[in-house]
Short mmCIF file of C-alpha atoms in Angstrom, two decimals:
data_model
loop_
_atom_site.label_atom_id
_atom_site.label_comp_id
_atom_site.label_asym_id
_atom_site.label_seq_id
_atom_site.Cartn_x
_atom_site.Cartn_y
_atom_site.Cartn_z
CA MET A 20 16.06 51.85 52.89
CA ILE A 21 17.89 48.65 52.04
CA GLU A 22 17.05 47.14 55.43
CA GLY A 23 13.40 48.15 55.06
CA SER A 24 13.13 46.72 51.55
CA ARG A 25 14.10 43.26 52.84
CA LYS A 26 10.63 43.00 54.35
CA PHE A 27 9.15 43.09 50.83
CA VAL A 28 9.18 41.02 47.67
CA CYS A 29 10.79 43.45 45.23
CA VAL A 30 9.75 42.90 41.62
CA ARG A 31 11.64 44.59 38.81
CA ILE A 32 9.75 44.79 35.50
CA GLU A 33 11.98 44.79 32.42
CA SER A 34 10.05 47.43 30.53
CA TYR A 35 11.42 46.68 27.05
CA GLU A 36 11.31 42.90 27.31
CA ASN A 37 7.79 42.32 25.96
CA GLU A 38 4.33 43.82 25.51
CA GLU A 39 2.93 42.21 28.66
CA ASN A 40 5.55 43.94 30.79
CA GLN A 41 4.77 47.27 29.17
CA LYS A 42 1.07 46.79 29.95
CA ILE A 43 2.01 46.48 33.63
CA VAL A 44 4.00 49.72 33.47
CA ARG A 45 1.16 51.49 31.64
CA SER A 46 -1.32 50.35 34.28
CA HIS A 47 0.65 52.37 36.83
CA LEU A 48 1.01 55.47 34.64
CA ASN A 49 -2.59 56.03 33.54
CA GLY A 50 -2.02 54.44 30.16
CA SER A 51 1.19 56.27 29.27
CA PHE A 52 4.54 54.52 29.10
CA ALA A 53 7.93 55.44 30.56
CA ASN A 54 11.06 53.49 31.33
CA THR A 55 10.26 53.31 35.06
CA ALA A 56 7.21 53.12 37.30
CA PHE A 57 6.85 52.49 41.03
CA CYS A 58 4.10 51.27 43.34
CA ILE A 59 3.78 49.19 46.51
CA LEU A 60 1.20 46.40 46.30
CA ALA A 61 -0.47 44.26 48.95
CA PRO A 62 0.52 40.56 49.19
CA ASP A 63 -2.28 39.67 46.76
CA GLY A 64 -0.40 41.54 44.03
CA GLU A 65 -3.50 43.56 43.16
CA GLU A 66 -4.37 46.08 45.88
CA ARG A 67 -2.30 49.25 45.61
CA LEU A 68 -1.03 50.48 48.96
CA THR A 69 0.48 53.65 47.50
CA ARG A 70 -0.22 55.74 44.47
CA SER A 71 1.85 55.07 41.37
CA GLY A 72 4.56 57.27 39.92
CA ARG A 73 7.88 57.25 38.10
CA GLY A 74 9.89 56.36 41.19
CA PRO A 75 9.97 56.05 45.01
CA ARG A 76 10.92 59.69 45.58
CA GLN A 77 7.99 60.90 43.50
CA VAL A 78 5.56 58.65 45.36
CA LEU A 79 6.86 58.64 48.94
CA GLY A 80 9.30 61.55 49.22
CA ASP A 81 12.94 61.62 50.30
CA GLU A 82 14.92 58.69 51.66
CA GLN A 83 13.80 59.23 55.25
CA ALA A 84 10.13 59.38 54.29
CA PHE A 85 10.53 56.37 52.00
CA ALA A 86 12.16 54.27 54.74
CA LYS A 87 9.42 55.22 57.21
CA ALA A 88 6.70 54.30 54.71
CA LEU A 89 8.32 50.89 54.10
CA ASN A 90 8.43 50.13 57.82
CA ASP A 91 4.86 51.36 58.39
CA ILE A 92 3.50 49.22 55.56
CA ALA A 93 5.51 46.15 56.56
CA ALA A 94 4.15 46.38 60.11
CA ARG A 95 0.65 45.80 58.75
CA TYR A 96 1.51 42.40 57.29
CA GLU A 97 2.82 39.41 59.21
CA PRO A 98 5.32 37.46 57.09
CA ARG A 99 4.86 33.72 56.76
CA GLY A 100 7.63 31.18 56.57
CA ASN A 101 11.38 31.70 56.64
CA PRO A 102 12.63 34.43 54.28
CA ARG A 103 15.70 32.32 53.52
CA ASP A 104 13.40 29.72 51.94
CA ALA A 105 12.12 32.24 49.38
CA ALA A 106 12.60 31.32 45.71
CA MET A 107 15.72 32.69 44.04
CA PRO A 108 15.17 35.52 41.54
CA GLU A 109 16.04 34.82 37.92
CA PHE A 110 15.52 36.03 34.34
CA PRO A 111 13.47 34.80 31.37
CA SER A 112 16.59 34.49 29.20
CA PHE A 113 20.36 34.32 29.56
CA LYS A 114 20.77 37.23 27.14
CA LEU A 115 18.69 39.50 29.38
CA ALA A 116 20.40 38.21 32.52
CA LEU A 117 23.85 39.08 31.16
CA ASN A 118 22.68 42.50 29.97
CA VAL A 119 21.06 43.48 33.27
CA SER A 120 24.05 42.17 35.22
CA ALA A 121 26.27 44.47 33.18
CA ALA A 122 23.94 47.42 33.76
CA ASP A 123 23.82 46.76 37.52
CA GLN A 124 27.52 45.92 37.66
CA ARG A 125 26.91 42.59 39.35
CA LEU A 126 28.34 39.17 38.72
CA LEU A 127 25.97 36.67 37.12
CA VAL A 128 25.58 33.18 38.58
CA LEU A 129 24.40 30.86 35.80
CA LEU A 130 23.09 27.41 36.69
CA THR A 131 22.57 25.10 33.75
CA GLY A 132 21.51 21.45 33.55
CA THR A 133 18.40 19.32 33.18
CA GLU A 134 15.08 20.65 34.49
CA GLU A 135 15.25 18.23 37.41
CA GLN A 136 18.83 19.23 38.24
CA LEU A 137 17.93 22.91 38.16
CA THR A 138 14.87 22.44 40.37
CA ASN A 139 16.93 20.59 42.96
CA ALA A 140 19.81 23.06 42.78
CA GLU A 141 17.53 26.07 43.18
CA LYS A 142 15.91 24.66 46.33
CA ARG A 143 19.28 23.70 47.80
CA LEU A 144 20.88 27.09 47.11
CA ARG A 145 18.06 29.29 48.43
CA PRO A 146 19.58 29.70 51.92
CA LEU A 147 22.90 30.70 50.35
CA ALA A 148 21.35 33.27 48.01
CA TRP A 149 19.63 34.98 50.97
CA ASP A 150 22.68 34.80 53.25
CA PRO A 151 23.43 38.37 54.47
CA LYS A 152 26.97 38.11 53.05
CA VAL A 153 25.67 37.06 49.63
CA GLN A 154 22.27 38.66 48.99
CA GLY A 155 22.18 41.68 46.75
CA ARG A 156 25.63 41.06 45.28
CA PHE A 157 24.74 38.72 42.41
CA HIS A 158 22.15 38.08 39.73
CA TYR A 159 21.02 34.52 38.99
CA ASP A 160 19.81 32.71 35.90
CA PHE A 161 18.66 29.09 35.47
CA GLU A 162 18.95 27.72 31.95
CA PRO A 163 18.34 24.20 30.56
CA SER A 164 21.46 22.69 29.01
CA GLY A 165 22.03 24.10 25.52
CA ALA A 166 19.46 26.89 25.89
CA TRP A 167 21.97 29.68 26.42
CA LYS A 168 23.87 30.97 23.41
CA GLN A 169 25.64 34.10 24.59
CA PRO A 170 29.41 34.12 23.86
CA LEU A 171 31.53 33.41 26.91
CA SER A 172 35.19 32.71 27.49
CA ILE A 173 35.00 29.24 29.00
CA ASP A 174 37.66 26.73 29.97
CA GLY A 175 36.53 23.17 30.47
CA GLY A 176 33.44 22.95 28.29
CA THR A 177 29.88 24.26 28.51
CA GLY A 178 28.13 21.38 30.24
CA SER A 179 25.93 21.47 33.30
CA GLY A 180 27.23 23.32 36.31
CA ILE A 181 27.38 26.59 38.21
CA TYR A 182 29.16 29.38 36.32
CA VAL A 183 30.17 32.68 37.92
CA ILE A 184 30.32 35.18 35.06
CA LYS A 185 31.77 38.67 34.82
CA PRO A 186 29.81 40.55 32.12
CA ASP A 187 31.52 42.97 29.78
CA PRO A 188 30.51 46.65 30.17
CA TYR A 189 27.54 46.31 27.79
CA GLY A 190 26.43 42.78 28.60
CA LEU A 191 27.23 41.39 25.16
CA LYS A 192 29.92 38.97 26.33
CA GLY A 193 31.12 37.49 29.57
CA ASN A 194 34.19 35.97 31.18
CA VAL A 195 33.78 32.94 33.41
CA PHE A 196 35.51 33.55 36.74
CA GLY A 197 34.91 30.02 37.97
CA LYS A 198 32.79 26.90 37.56
CA LEU A 199 31.51 24.25 39.98
CA PRO A 200 29.31 21.17 39.59
CA LEU A 201 25.63 21.58 40.44
CA ASP A 202 26.04 19.33 43.47
CA ALA A 203 28.94 21.33 44.92
CA SER A 204 28.72 22.06 48.63
CA ARG A 205 27.31 25.38 49.79
CA LYS A 206 30.69 26.15 51.36
CA ASP A 207 32.52 25.67 48.06
CA ILE A 208 29.96 27.80 46.24
CA LYS A 209 30.09 30.53 48.87
CA ASP A 210 33.89 30.56 48.75
CA LEU A 211 33.83 30.91 44.95
CA LEU A 212 31.30 33.73 45.12
CA ALA A 213 33.36 35.55 47.74
CA ARG A 214 36.55 35.32 45.66
CA ALA A 215 34.74 36.41 42.51
CA ASN A 216 33.09 39.35 44.23
CA ARG A 217 36.40 40.57 45.73
CA ASP A 218 38.07 40.36 42.33
CA TYR A 219 35.18 42.11 40.59
CA ALA A 220 35.02 44.92 43.15
CA SER A 221 38.76 45.55 42.97
CA THR A 222 39.04 45.53 39.17
CA THR A 223 35.79 47.15 38.02
CA GLU A 224 35.42 50.92 37.89
CA LYS A 225 32.00 52.29 38.79
CA LYS A 226 30.10 53.45 35.71
CA ASN A 227 29.14 57.01 35.00
CA TYR A 228 25.82 56.62 33.20
CA SER A 229 26.12 59.49 30.73
CA ASP A 230 29.72 58.59 29.82
CA HIS A 231 28.77 54.93 29.46
CA VAL A 232 25.89 55.71 27.09
CA ALA A 233 27.97 58.17 25.05
CA GLU A 234 30.76 55.63 24.62
CA GLY A 235 28.27 52.96 23.56
CA ARG A 236 26.88 55.26 20.90
CA ARG A 237 30.35 56.07 19.61
CA LYS A 238 31.08 52.36 19.31
CA GLY A 239 27.75 51.65 17.60
CA ILE A 240 26.61 49.31 20.36
CA ARG A 241 22.89 48.64 20.42
CA ILE A 242 20.97 46.13 22.52
CA GLU A 243 17.98 44.63 20.72
CA MET A 244 14.98 44.04 22.97
CA GLY A 245 11.50 42.70 22.38
CA MET A 246 9.93 46.17 22.28
CA PRO A 247 11.11 49.42 20.64
CA PHE A 248 12.95 51.86 22.89
CA GLY A 249 11.39 55.17 23.85
CA GLU A 250 8.48 56.53 25.86
CA ASP A 251 4.81 57.09 25.14
CA ARG A 252 4.01 60.03 27.39
CA ASP A 253 0.73 60.96 25.71
CA GLY A 254 -0.59 57.40 26.06
CA ASP A 255 -1.63 57.00 22.42
CA GLY A 256 -0.03 53.55 22.19
CA GLU A 257 2.86 54.72 19.99
CA ILE A 258 6.42 55.54 21.04
CA ASP A 259 6.91 59.31 20.91
CA SER A 260 9.37 60.70 18.39
CA ARG A 261 12.70 62.01 19.62
CA ASN A 262 11.70 65.58 18.76
CA ARG A 263 8.45 65.25 20.72
CA ASN A 264 10.36 63.88 23.71
CA ARG A 265 12.73 66.85 23.59
CA ARG A 266 9.83 69.33 23.48
CA GLN A 267 8.12 67.64 26.41
CA ARG A 268 11.32 67.59 28.50
CA ARG A 269 11.65 71.35 28.00
#
């Protein structure tokens, strides 16, 4: 499945980020809203090559059927250009980047500087981000100097540079594992990423989702997003009440 997905541009919609994102999710669920939706689109981003549903298994079946469908669809479209020249994925805000990195248990690579510096750094680092030994192990965020406010433990100032950040379990804070200048060599950056990833993998226990959520509730931790949490399964435009959700799940 992972190998097959590399033939696609995978887009992850943050469903509680804003109203526009929720409209995209609703368009795949006949007007209702849930936390997840899945569909494979043609390269034009409009034509639907599969039906929509809550997830890959619902739409395409088990892992074997899903992998076959990915390969069959990919065979119909000839890729253009070098995949290693593809733009690096990023987030609309540092706050969201840190939160999602915590949820996915990935290190966050923050690049901060002037707009020109970030543009040049992004183009230069593309081959590294898509290197087989690097891809899929990190999240990335590009922020203009001074635009990111999330609390971090930082030695050596908060100026422009490349920060490798270990998020706390709930993505509210982060510890900086290492920092390099924006013009650092790819080798130096790759070496830093490798060291950080080894340290993170050896010191971070895999989350159990239900235990993680329960602990967060006990501690009173709540992440504020742009849209209210919950689902609108009847498609009336309003988030269903907790009691209604419980009745529907039964």
